[in-house]
Amino acid sequence: MTIPEWLQAGLWGLLSGGALLIGALIGFFLAVPQRLIASIMAFGSGVLFSALSFELMDEAFHKGGFEATALGFVGGALVYTVANYMLSHKGAKHRKRSGEKQPKESDNEGSGLAIAVGALLDGIPESIVIGLSLLGGKGVSTVAVIAVFLSNIPEGLSSASGMKKAGRSVIYVMGIWTGIALISGAAALIGYTLFQDYSPYTVACTTAVAAGAILAMLVDTMIPEAFEETHEFAGLITVAGFVLAFVLSKLEG
């Protein structure tokens, strides 16, 4: 029995999004050292850096050329930055921090909702990319799925650890990440179904938008957490993640 591509898109998105829940479970219930969390965060950042460079941007360029790629990339970063700026001032600034920087609800009313929306903002571009990769009948981009999955584990781990230290309940924390995992599946499905009849130029621009948002997210949220604890080793660990994703992209090609 052949699984329809639209359903494949949703399942791949659910799989990659499910890594957030795996990371959250580890971060909430196990006493993982902050230095280790930051190291995993750096590694996941390197994986995503590589994927957006050799998978997303390259694919966008081949489908739409320089104009679509450049406009989409800058536009995605701009939209993410504006949204992230607004959420940061509502209490979501340190949503990926594993330490004690996340605000308590009693200290900053509405920060819990802002953190949840911020986490959703971080995950949607990655999931849409997975759905877009199925367009053209070539099958899902294995590198994109692996990159998102590997980066989502430290995201969920670090954020859930910080949420616990901010006094948020297990029901609240797991509810957030379960919901985001489900929405990730829906976003991948939408990425496939919504854009399958659009022109290659539009798909290229959308892919570049997602890539720009992902890069802005990495620099604004993941890299600061990684550097704060790993310091002089952050670069080396990030490079290791980059190389792994680069090798996988070449093996897939």
PDB file of N, CA and C in Angstrom, residues 55-153:
ATOM      1  N   GLU A  55      20.899  22.632   1.392  1.00  0.00           N
ATOM      2  CA  GLU A  55      19.624  22.069   0.985  1.00  0.00           C
ATOM      3  C   GLU A  55      18.648  23.186   0.594  1.00  0.00           C
ATOM      4  N   LEU A  56      18.318  24.049   1.542  1.00  0.00           N
ATOM      5  CA  LEU A  56      17.260  25.030   1.313  1.00  0.00           C
ATOM      6  C   LEU A  56      17.665  26.119   0.331  1.00  0.00           C
ATOM      7  N   MET A  57      18.770  26.782   0.593  1.00  0.00           N
ATOM      8  CA  MET A  57      19.180  27.888  -0.278  1.00  0.00           C
ATOM      9  C   MET A  57      19.553  27.397  -1.667  1.00  0.00           C
ATOM     10  N   ASP A  58      20.228  26.270  -1.731  1.00  0.00           N
ATOM     11  CA  ASP A  58      20.615  25.719  -3.031  1.00  0.00           C
ATOM     12  C   ASP A  58      19.380  25.328  -3.836  1.00  0.00           C
ATOM     13  N   GLU A  59      18.411  24.701  -3.166  1.00  0.00           N
ATOM     14  CA  GLU A  59      17.172  24.309  -3.834  1.00  0.00           C
ATOM     15  C   GLU A  59      16.401  25.540  -4.296  1.00  0.00           C
ATOM     16  N   ALA A  60      16.335  26.560  -3.455  1.00  0.00           N
ATOM     17  CA  ALA A  60      15.629  27.785  -3.823  1.00  0.00           C
ATOM     18  C   ALA A  60      16.276  28.458  -5.033  1.00  0.00           C
ATOM     19  N   PHE A  61      17.607  28.473  -5.053  1.00  0.00           N
ATOM     20  CA  PHE A  61      18.313  29.106  -6.168  1.00  0.00           C
ATOM     21  C   PHE A  61      18.053  28.367  -7.483  1.00  0.00           C
ATOM     22  N   HIS A  62      18.093  27.041  -7.448  1.00  0.00           N
ATOM     23  CA  HIS A  62      17.897  26.269  -8.683  1.00  0.00           C
ATOM     24  C   HIS A  62      16.465  26.389  -9.207  1.00  0.00           C
ATOM     25  N   LYS A  63      15.507  26.594  -8.304  1.00  0.00           N
ATOM     26  CA  LYS A  63      14.113  26.687  -8.739  1.00  0.00           C
ATOM     27  C   LYS A  63      13.703  28.111  -9.113  1.00  0.00           C
ATOM     28  N   GLY A  64      14.280  29.109  -8.433  1.00  0.00           N
ATOM     29  CA  GLY A  64      13.799  30.467  -8.641  1.00  0.00           C
ATOM     30  C   GLY A  64      14.839  31.512  -8.971  1.00  0.00           C
ATOM     31  N   GLY A  65      16.122  31.146  -8.899  1.00  0.00           N
ATOM     32  CA  GLY A  65      17.164  32.103  -9.219  1.00  0.00           C
ATOM     33  C   GLY A  65      17.507  33.025  -8.053  1.00  0.00           C
ATOM     34  N   PHE A  66      18.369  34.000  -8.345  1.00  0.00           N
ATOM     35  CA  PHE A  66      18.874  34.896  -7.300  1.00  0.00           C
ATOM     36  C   PHE A  66      17.768  35.753  -6.677  1.00  0.00           C
ATOM     37  N   GLU A  67      16.897  36.291  -7.516  1.00  0.00           N
ATOM     38  CA  GLU A  67      15.894  37.240  -7.021  1.00  0.00           C
ATOM     39  C   GLU A  67      14.975  36.594  -5.991  1.00  0.00           C
ATOM     40  N   ALA A  68      14.381  35.462  -6.348  1.00  0.00           N
ATOM     41  CA  ALA A  68      13.464  34.786  -5.430  1.00  0.00           C
ATOM     42  C   ALA A  68      14.180  34.363  -4.154  1.00  0.00           C
ATOM     43  N   THR A  69      15.400  33.870  -4.316  1.00  0.00           N
ATOM     44  CA  THR A  69      16.159  33.388  -3.164  1.00  0.00           C
ATOM     45  C   THR A  69      16.531  34.524  -2.222  1.00  0.00           C
ATOM     46  N   ALA A  70      17.047  35.602  -2.777  1.00  0.00           N
ATOM     47  CA  ALA A  70      17.482  36.729  -1.945  1.00  0.00           C
ATOM     48  C   ALA A  70      16.303  37.421  -1.266  1.00  0.00           C
ATOM     49  N   LEU A  71      15.245  37.695  -2.032  1.00  0.00           N
ATOM     50  CA  LEU A  71      14.079  38.368  -1.464  1.00  0.00           C
ATOM     51  C   LEU A  71      13.425  37.517  -0.385  1.00  0.00           C
ATOM     52  N   GLY A  72      13.274  36.236  -0.677  1.00  0.00           N
ATOM     53  CA  GLY A  72      12.661  35.341   0.301  1.00  0.00           C
ATOM     54  C   GLY A  72      13.495  35.210   1.558  1.00  0.00           C
ATOM     55  N   PHE A  73      14.788  35.084   1.388  1.00  0.00           N
ATOM     56  CA  PHE A  73      15.698  34.890   2.526  1.00  0.00           C
ATOM     57  C   PHE A  73      15.660  36.093   3.472  1.00  0.00           C
ATOM     58  N   VAL A  74      15.813  37.282   2.898  1.00  0.00           N
ATOM     59  CA  VAL A  74      15.786  38.498   3.714  1.00  0.00           C
ATOM     60  C   VAL A  74      14.395  38.715   4.307  1.00  0.00           C
ATOM     61  N   GLY A  75      13.356  38.444   3.506  1.00  0.00           N
ATOM     62  CA  GLY A  75      11.989  38.611   3.989  1.00  0.00           C
ATOM     63  C   GLY A  75      11.670  37.686   5.154  1.00  0.00           C
ATOM     64  N   GLY A  76      12.119  36.438   5.063  1.00  0.00           N
ATOM     65  CA  GLY A  76      11.886  35.482   6.143  1.00  0.00           C
ATOM     66  C   GLY A  76      12.564  35.910   7.426  1.00  0.00           C
ATOM     67  N   ALA A  77      13.805  36.381   7.303  1.00  0.00           N
ATOM     68  CA  ALA A  77      14.544  36.856   8.479  1.00  0.00           C
ATOM     69  C   ALA A  77      13.865  38.074   9.086  1.00  0.00           C
ATOM     70  N   LEU A  78      13.353  38.976   8.222  1.00  0.00           N
ATOM     71  CA  LEU A  78      12.700  40.190   8.705  1.00  0.00           C
ATOM     72  C   LEU A  78      11.411  39.862   9.464  1.00  0.00           C
ATOM     73  N   VAL A  79      10.593  38.992   8.881  1.00  0.00           N
ATOM     74  CA  VAL A  79       9.330  38.616   9.532  1.00  0.00           C
ATOM     75  C   VAL A  79       9.599  37.937  10.872  1.00  0.00           C
ATOM     76  N   TYR A  80      10.568  37.018  10.891  1.00  0.00           N
ATOM     77  CA  TYR A  80      10.891  36.332  12.142  1.00  0.00           C
ATOM     78  C   TYR A  80      11.391  37.317  13.191  1.00  0.00           C
ATOM     79  N   THR A  81      12.269  38.220  12.776  1.00  0.00           N
ATOM     80  CA  THR A  81      12.862  39.172  13.725  1.00  0.00           C
ATOM     81  C   THR A  81      11.809  40.068  14.352  1.00  0.00           C
ATOM     82  N   VAL A  82      10.870  40.555  13.541  1.00  0.00           N
ATOM     83  CA  VAL A  82       9.798  41.413  14.066  1.00  0.00           C
ATOM     84  C   VAL A  82       8.936  40.640  15.057  1.00  0.00           C
ATOM     85  N   ALA A  83       8.539  39.417  14.662  1.00  0.00           N
ATOM     86  CA  ALA A  83       7.701  38.601  15.545  1.00  0.00           C
ATOM     87  C   ALA A  83       8.448  38.241  16.824  1.00  0.00           C
ATOM     88  N   ASN A  84       9.719  37.894  16.691  1.00  0.00           N
ATOM     89  CA  ASN A  84      10.519  37.524  17.857  1.00  0.00           C
ATOM     90  C   ASN A  84      10.721  38.719  18.787  1.00  0.00           C
ATOM     91  N   TYR A  85      10.895  39.900  18.214  1.00  0.00           N
ATOM     92  CA  TYR A  85      11.055  41.125  19.012  1.00  0.00           C
ATOM     93  C   TYR A  85       9.817  41.372  19.868  1.00  0.00           C
ATOM     94  N   MET A  86       8.660  41.215  19.252  1.00  0.00           N
ATOM     95  CA  MET A  86       7.410  41.439  19.981  1.00  0.00           C
ATOM     96  C   MET A  86       7.223  40.408  21.096  1.00  0.00           C
ATOM     97  N   LEU A  87       7.511  39.144  20.796  1.00  0.00           N
ATOM     98  CA  LEU A  87       7.356  38.091  21.795  1.00  0.00           C
ATOM     99  C   LEU A  87       8.380  38.229  22.919  1.00  0.00           C
ATOM    100  N   SER A  88       9.582  38.681  22.574  1.00  0.00           N
ATOM    101  CA  SER A  88      10.631  38.859  23.582  1.00  0.00           C
ATOM    102  C   SER A  88      10.209  39.867  24.641  1.00  0.00           C
ATOM    103  N   HIS A  89       9.480  40.886  24.215  1.00  0.00           N
ATOM    104  CA  HIS A  89       9.038  41.911  25.154  1.00  0.00           C
ATOM    105  C   HIS A  89       7.787  41.491  25.926  1.00  0.00           C
ATOM    106  N   LYS A  90       7.266  40.295  25.584  1.00  0.00           N
ATOM    107  CA  LYS A  90       6.150  39.734  26.343  1.00  0.00           C
ATOM    108  C   LYS A  90       6.615  38.643  27.304  1.00  0.00           C
ATOM    109  N   GLY A  91       7.934  38.352  27.298  1.00  0.00           N
ATOM    110  CA  GLY A  91       8.463  37.364  28.234  1.00  0.00           C
ATOM    111  C   GLY A  91       9.067  36.132  27.603  1.00  0.00           C
ATOM    112  N   ALA A  92       9.169  36.090  26.265  1.00  0.00           N
ATOM    113  CA  ALA A  92       9.662  34.886  25.588  1.00  0.00           C
ATOM    114  C   ALA A  92      11.121  34.996  25.158  1.00  0.00           C
ATOM    115  N   LYS A  93      11.831  36.011  25.645  1.00  0.00           N
ATOM    116  CA  LYS A  93      13.193  36.265  25.185  1.00  0.00           C
ATOM    117  C   LYS A  93      14.123  35.088  25.438  1.00  0.00           C
ATOM    118  N   HIS A  94      13.991  34.450  26.598  1.00  0.00           N
ATOM    119  CA  HIS A  94      14.904  33.368  26.966  1.00  0.00           C
ATOM    120  C   HIS A  94      14.229  32.000  26.893  1.00  0.00           C
ATOM    121  N   ARG A  95      13.327  31.829  25.916  1.00  0.00           N
ATOM    122  CA  ARG A  95      12.539  30.596  25.864  1.00  0.00           C
ATOM    123  C   ARG A  95      13.371  29.341  25.628  1.00  0.00           C
ATOM    124  N   LYS A  96      14.575  29.471  25.062  1.00  0.00           N
ATOM    125  CA  LYS A  96      15.398  28.291  24.827  1.00  0.00           C
ATOM    126  C   LYS A  96      16.507  28.145  25.861  1.00  0.00           C
ATOM    127  N   ARG A  97      16.491  28.976  26.895  1.00  0.00           N
ATOM    128  CA  ARG A  97      17.537  28.914  27.909  1.00  0.00           C
ATOM    129  C   ARG A  97      17.236  27.815  28.911  1.00  0.00           C
ATOM    130  N   SER A  98      18.269  27.047  29.260  1.00  0.00           N
ATOM    131  CA  SER A  98      18.107  25.940  30.207  1.00  0.00           C
ATOM    132  C   SER A  98      18.336  26.368  31.643  1.00  0.00           C
ATOM    133  N   GLY A  99      18.884  27.572  31.831  1.00  0.00           N
ATOM    134  CA  GLY A  99      19.168  28.043  33.182  1.00  0.00           C
ATOM    135  C   GLY A  99      17.942  28.657  33.830  1.00  0.00           C
ATOM    136  N   GLU A 100      18.146  29.698  34.621  1.00  0.00           N
ATOM    137  CA  GLU A 100      17.056  30.305  35.382  1.00  0.00           C
ATOM    138  C   GLU A 100      16.680  31.686  34.843  1.00  0.00           C
ATOM    139  N   LYS A 101      16.843  31.867  33.520  1.00  0.00           N
ATOM    140  CA  LYS A 101      16.545  33.166  32.916  1.00  0.00           C
ATOM    141  C   LYS A 101      15.092  33.296  32.470  1.00  0.00           C
ATOM    142  N   GLN A 102      14.405  32.162  32.305  1.00  0.00           N
ATOM    143  CA  GLN A 102      13.008  32.256  31.898  1.00  0.00           C
ATOM    144  C   GLN A 102      12.189  32.851  33.036  1.00  0.00           C
ATOM    145  N   PRO A 103      11.309  33.818  32.744  1.00  0.00           N
ATOM    146  CA  PRO A 103      10.521  34.447  33.797  1.00  0.00           C
ATOM    147  C   PRO A 103       9.416  33.542  34.325  1.00  0.00           C
ATOM    148  N   LYS A 104       9.099  33.685  35.592  1.00  0.00           N
ATOM    149  CA  LYS A 104       7.954  33.002  36.176  1.00  0.00           C
ATOM    150  C   LYS A 104       6.689  33.757  35.790  1.00  0.00           C
ATOM    151  N   GLU A 105       5.584  33.042  35.741  1.00  0.00           N
ATOM    152  CA  GLU A 105       4.312  33.677  35.399  1.00  0.00           C
ATOM    153  C   GLU A 105       3.961  34.771  36.411  1.00  0.00           C
ATOM    154  N   SER A 106       4.323  34.542  37.675  1.00  0.00           N
ATOM    155  CA  SER A 106       4.025  35.523  38.719  1.00  0.00           C
ATOM    156  C   SER A 106       4.845  36.805  38.544  1.00  0.00           C
ATOM    157  N   ASP A 107       6.014  36.670  37.910  1.00  0.00           N
ATOM    158  CA  ASP A 107       6.874  37.840  37.692  1.00  0.00           C
ATOM    159  C   ASP A 107       6.530  38.579  36.409  1.00  0.00           C
ATOM    160  N   ASN A 108       6.042  37.832  35.432  1.00  0.00           N
ATOM    161  CA  ASN A 108       5.734  38.428  34.128  1.00  0.00           C
ATOM    162  C   ASN A 108       4.474  37.764  33.582  1.00  0.00           C
ATOM    163  N   GLU A 109       3.326  38.351  33.888  1.00  0.00           N
ATOM    164  CA  GLU A 109       2.062  37.759  33.487  1.00  0.00           C
ATOM    165  C   GLU A 109       1.963  37.677  31.961  1.00  0.00           C
ATOM    166  N   GLY A 110       1.603  36.503  31.489  1.00  0.00           N
ATOM    167  CA  GLY A 110       1.500  36.285  30.051  1.00  0.00           C
ATOM    168  C   GLY A 110       2.756  35.728  29.428  1.00  0.00           C
ATOM    169  N   SER A 111       3.828  35.593  30.227  1.00  0.00           N
ATOM    170  CA  SER A 111       5.092  35.089  29.677  1.00  0.00           C
ATOM    171  C   SER A 111       4.970  33.633  29.234  1.00  0.00           C
ATOM    172  N   GLY A 112       4.137  32.870  29.941  1.00  0.00           N
ATOM    173  CA  GLY A 112       3.955  31.469  29.554  1.00  0.00           C
ATOM    174  C   GLY A 112       3.380  31.332  28.162  1.00  0.00           C
ATOM    175  N   LEU A 113       2.368  32.139  27.867  1.00  0.00           N
ATOM    176  CA  LEU A 113       1.764  32.117  26.532  1.00  0.00           C
ATOM    177  C   LEU A 113       2.758  32.607  25.493  1.00  0.00           C
ATOM    178  N   ALA A 114       3.524  33.645  25.841  1.00  0.00           N
ATOM    179  CA  ALA A 114       4.522  34.183  24.904  1.00  0.00           C
ATOM    180  C   ALA A 114       5.579  33.131  24.579  1.00  0.00           C
ATOM    181  N   ILE A 115       6.001  32.373  25.580  1.00  0.00           N
ATOM    182  CA  ILE A 115       6.994  31.321  25.359  1.00  0.00           C
ATOM    183  C   ILE A 115       6.435  30.247  24.436  1.00  0.00           C
ATOM    184  N   ALA A 116       5.159  29.875  24.664  1.00  0.00           N
ATOM    185  CA  ALA A 116       4.519  28.865  23.820  1.00  0.00           C
ATOM    186  C   ALA A 116       4.432  29.331  22.370  1.00  0.00           C
ATOM    187  N   VAL A 117       4.001  30.584  22.167  1.00  0.00           N
ATOM    188  CA  VAL A 117       3.893  31.128  20.811  1.00  0.00           C
ATOM    189  C   VAL A 117       5.279  31.247  20.181  1.00  0.00           C
ATOM    190  N   GLY A 118       6.273  31.630  20.992  1.00  0.00           N
ATOM    191  CA  GLY A 118       7.639  31.733  20.493  1.00  0.00           C
ATOM    192  C   GLY A 118       8.186  30.398  20.028  1.00  0.00           C
ATOM    193  N   ALA A 119       7.912  29.360  20.799  1.00  0.00           N
ATOM    194  CA  ALA A 119       8.353  28.013  20.419  1.00  0.00           C
ATOM    195  C   ALA A 119       7.690  27.578  19.117  1.00  0.00           C
ATOM    196  N   LEU A 120       6.428  27.952  18.964  1.00  0.00           N
ATOM    197  CA  LEU A 120       5.706  27.642  17.735  1.00  0.00           C
ATOM    198  C   LEU A 120       6.298  28.408  16.558  1.00  0.00           C
ATOM    199  N   LEU A 121       6.616  29.679  16.787  1.00  0.00           N
ATOM    200  CA  LEU A 121       7.248  30.515  15.761  1.00  0.00           C
ATOM    201  C   LEU A 121       8.562  29.897  15.287  1.00  0.00           C
ATOM    202  N   ASP A 122       9.329  29.324  16.211  1.00  0.00           N
ATOM    203  CA  ASP A 122      10.614  28.727  15.864  1.00  0.00           C
ATOM    204  C   ASP A 122      10.457  27.473  15.016  1.00  0.00           C
ATOM    205  N   GLY A 123       9.375  26.718  15.255  1.00  0.00           N
ATOM    206  CA  GLY A 123       9.250  25.405  14.625  1.00  0.00           C
ATOM    207  C   GLY A 123       8.545  25.369  13.285  1.00  0.00           C
ATOM    208  N   ILE A 124       7.662  26.315  13.018  1.00  0.00           N
ATOM    209  CA  ILE A 124       6.855  26.254  11.799  1.00  0.00           C
ATOM    210  C   ILE A 124       7.683  26.326  10.510  1.00  0.00           C
ATOM    211  N   PRO A 125       8.658  27.252  10.375  1.00  0.00           N
ATOM    212  CA  PRO A 125       9.426  27.291   9.119  1.00  0.00           C
ATOM    213  C   PRO A 125      10.122  25.963   8.802  1.00  0.00           C
ATOM    214  N   GLU A 126      10.658  25.311   9.823  1.00  0.00           N
ATOM    215  CA  GLU A 126      11.345  24.033   9.606  1.00  0.00           C
ATOM    216  C   GLU A 126      10.369  22.986   9.066  1.00  0.00           C
ATOM    217  N   SER A 127       9.166  22.956   9.615  1.00  0.00           N
ATOM    218  CA  SER A 127       8.181  21.960   9.202  1.00  0.00           C
ATOM    219  C   SER A 127       7.674  22.214   7.789  1.00  0.00           C
ATOM    220  N   ILE A 128       7.451  23.466   7.451  1.00  0.00           N
ATOM    221  CA  ILE A 128       6.993  23.798   6.101  1.00  0.00           C
ATOM    222  C   ILE A 128       8.016  23.345   5.057  1.00  0.00           C
ATOM    223  N   VAL A 129       9.295  23.516   5.380  1.00  0.00           N
ATOM    224  CA  VAL A 129      10.366  23.097   4.473  1.00  0.00           C
ATOM    225  C   VAL A 129      10.278  21.605   4.176  1.00  0.00           C
ATOM    226  N   ILE A 130       9.964  20.815   5.193  1.00  0.00           N
ATOM    227  CA  ILE A 130       9.850  19.367   4.996  1.00  0.00           C
ATOM    228  C   ILE A 130       8.737  19.058   4.001  1.00  0.00           C
ATOM    229  N   GLY A 131       7.602  19.745   4.131  1.00  0.00           N
ATOM    230  CA  GLY A 131       6.512  19.542   3.177  1.00  0.00           C
ATOM    231  C   GLY A 131       6.894  19.975   1.773  1.00  0.00           C
ATOM    232  N   LEU A 132       7.579  21.106   1.660  1.00  0.00           N
ATOM    233  CA  LEU A 132       8.003  21.607   0.356  1.00  0.00           C
ATOM    234  C   LEU A 132       8.977  20.660  -0.330  1.00  0.00           C
ATOM    235  N   SER A 133       9.789  19.953   0.462  1.00  0.00           N
ATOM    236  CA  SER A 133      10.796  19.068  -0.125  1.00  0.00           C
ATOM    237  C   SER A 133      10.176  17.896  -0.879  1.00  0.00           C
ATOM    238  N   LEU A 134       8.909  17.593  -0.587  1.00  0.00           N
ATOM    239  CA  LEU A 134       8.222  16.496  -1.272  1.00  0.00           C
ATOM    240  C   LEU A 134       7.677  16.892  -2.637  1.00  0.00           C
ATOM    241  N   LEU A 135       7.617  18.187  -2.898  1.00  0.00           N
ATOM    242  CA  LEU A 135       7.103  18.645  -4.187  1.00  0.00           C
ATOM    243  C   LEU A 135       8.035  18.208  -5.318  1.00  0.00           C
ATOM    244  N   GLY A 136       7.460  17.780  -6.403  1.00  0.00           N
ATOM    245  CA  GLY A 136       8.266  17.337  -7.539  1.00  0.00           C
ATOM    246  C   GLY A 136       8.384  15.828  -7.631  1.00  0.00           C
ATOM    247  N   GLY A 137       7.853  15.130  -6.642  1.00  0.00           N
ATOM    248  CA  GLY A 137       7.831  13.672  -6.694  1.00  0.00           C
ATOM    249  C   GLY A 137       9.154  12.986  -6.419  1.00  0.00           C
ATOM    250  N   LYS A 138      10.135  13.707  -5.867  1.00  0.00           N
ATOM    251  CA  LYS A 138      11.443  13.102  -5.597  1.00  0.00           C
ATOM    252  C   LYS A 138      11.532  12.494  -4.206  1.00  0.00           C
ATOM    253  N   GLY A 139      10.460  12.605  -3.436  1.00  0.00           N
ATOM    254  CA  GLY A 139      10.495  12.099  -2.074  1.00  0.00           C
ATOM    255  C   GLY A 139      11.005  13.158  -1.117  1.00  0.00           C
ATOM    256  N   VAL A 140      10.833  12.890   0.164  1.00  0.00           N
ATOM    257  CA  VAL A 140      11.222  13.862   1.173  1.00  0.00           C
ATOM    258  C   VAL A 140      12.743  14.026   1.217  1.00  0.00           C
ATOM    259  N   SER A 141      13.189  15.223   1.597  1.00  0.00           N
ATOM    260  CA  SER A 141      14.619  15.462   1.793  1.00  0.00           C
ATOM    261  C   SER A 141      15.040  14.836   3.115  1.00  0.00           C
ATOM    262  N   THR A 142      15.770  13.727   3.024  1.00  0.00           N
ATOM    263  CA  THR A 142      16.211  13.039   4.237  1.00  0.00           C
ATOM    264  C   THR A 142      17.071  13.943   5.107  1.00  0.00           C
ATOM    265  N   VAL A 143      17.900  14.741   4.460  1.00  0.00           N
ATOM    266  CA  VAL A 143      18.782  15.646   5.207  1.00  0.00           C
ATOM    267  C   VAL A 143      17.962  16.671   5.979  1.00  0.00           C
ATOM    268  N   ALA A 144      16.916  17.209   5.352  1.00  0.00           N
ATOM    269  CA  ALA A 144      16.071  18.190   6.033  1.00  0.00           C
ATOM    270  C   ALA A 144      15.407  17.581   7.252  1.00  0.00           C
ATOM    271  N   VAL A 145      14.882  16.370   7.110  1.00  0.00           N
ATOM    272  CA  VAL A 145      14.222  15.703   8.230  1.00  0.00           C
ATOM    273  C   VAL A 145      15.213  15.433   9.358  1.00  0.00           C
ATOM    274  N   ILE A 146      16.388  14.888   9.010  1.00  0.00           N
ATOM    275  CA  ILE A 146      17.405  14.584  10.022  1.00  0.00           C
ATOM    276  C   ILE A 146      17.880  15.861  10.704  1.00  0.00           C
ATOM    277  N   ALA A 147      18.085  16.918   9.913  1.00  0.00           N
ATOM    278  CA  ALA A 147      18.564  18.181  10.476  1.00  0.00           C
ATOM    279  C   ALA A 147      17.561  18.759  11.466  1.00  0.00           C
ATOM    280  N   VAL A 148      16.295  18.775  11.084  1.00  0.00           N
ATOM    281  CA  VAL A 148      15.272  19.321  11.971  1.00  0.00           C
ATOM    282  C   VAL A 148      15.119  18.449  13.207  1.00  0.00           C
ATOM    283  N   PHE A 149      15.129  17.131  13.008  1.00  0.00           N
ATOM    284  CA  PHE A 149      14.993  16.201  14.146  1.00  0.00           C
ATOM    285  C   PHE A 149      16.141  16.399  15.142  1.00  0.00           C
ATOM    286  N   LEU A 150      17.372  16.432  14.638  1.00  0.00           N
ATOM    287  CA  LEU A 150      18.541  16.563  15.522  1.00  0.00           C
ATOM    288  C   LEU A 150      18.573  17.915  16.233  1.00  0.00           C
ATOM    289  N   SER A 151      18.109  18.956  15.567  1.00  0.00           N
ATOM    290  CA  SER A 151      18.118  20.279  16.195  1.00  0.00           C
ATOM    291  C   SER A 151      16.956  20.452  17.169  1.00  0.00           C
ATOM    292  N   ASN A 152      15.856  19.734  16.932  1.00  0.00           N
ATOM    293  CA  ASN A 152      14.695  19.872  17.801  1.00  0.00           C
ATOM    294  C   ASN A 152      14.907  19.244  19.180  1.00  0.00           C
ATOM    295  N   ILE A 153      15.708  18.199  19.248  1.00  0.00           N
ATOM    296  CA  ILE A 153      15.948  17.555  20.551  1.00  0.00           C
ATOM    297  C   ILE A 153      16.573  18.537  21.548  1.00  0.00           C
TER     298      ILE A 153
END
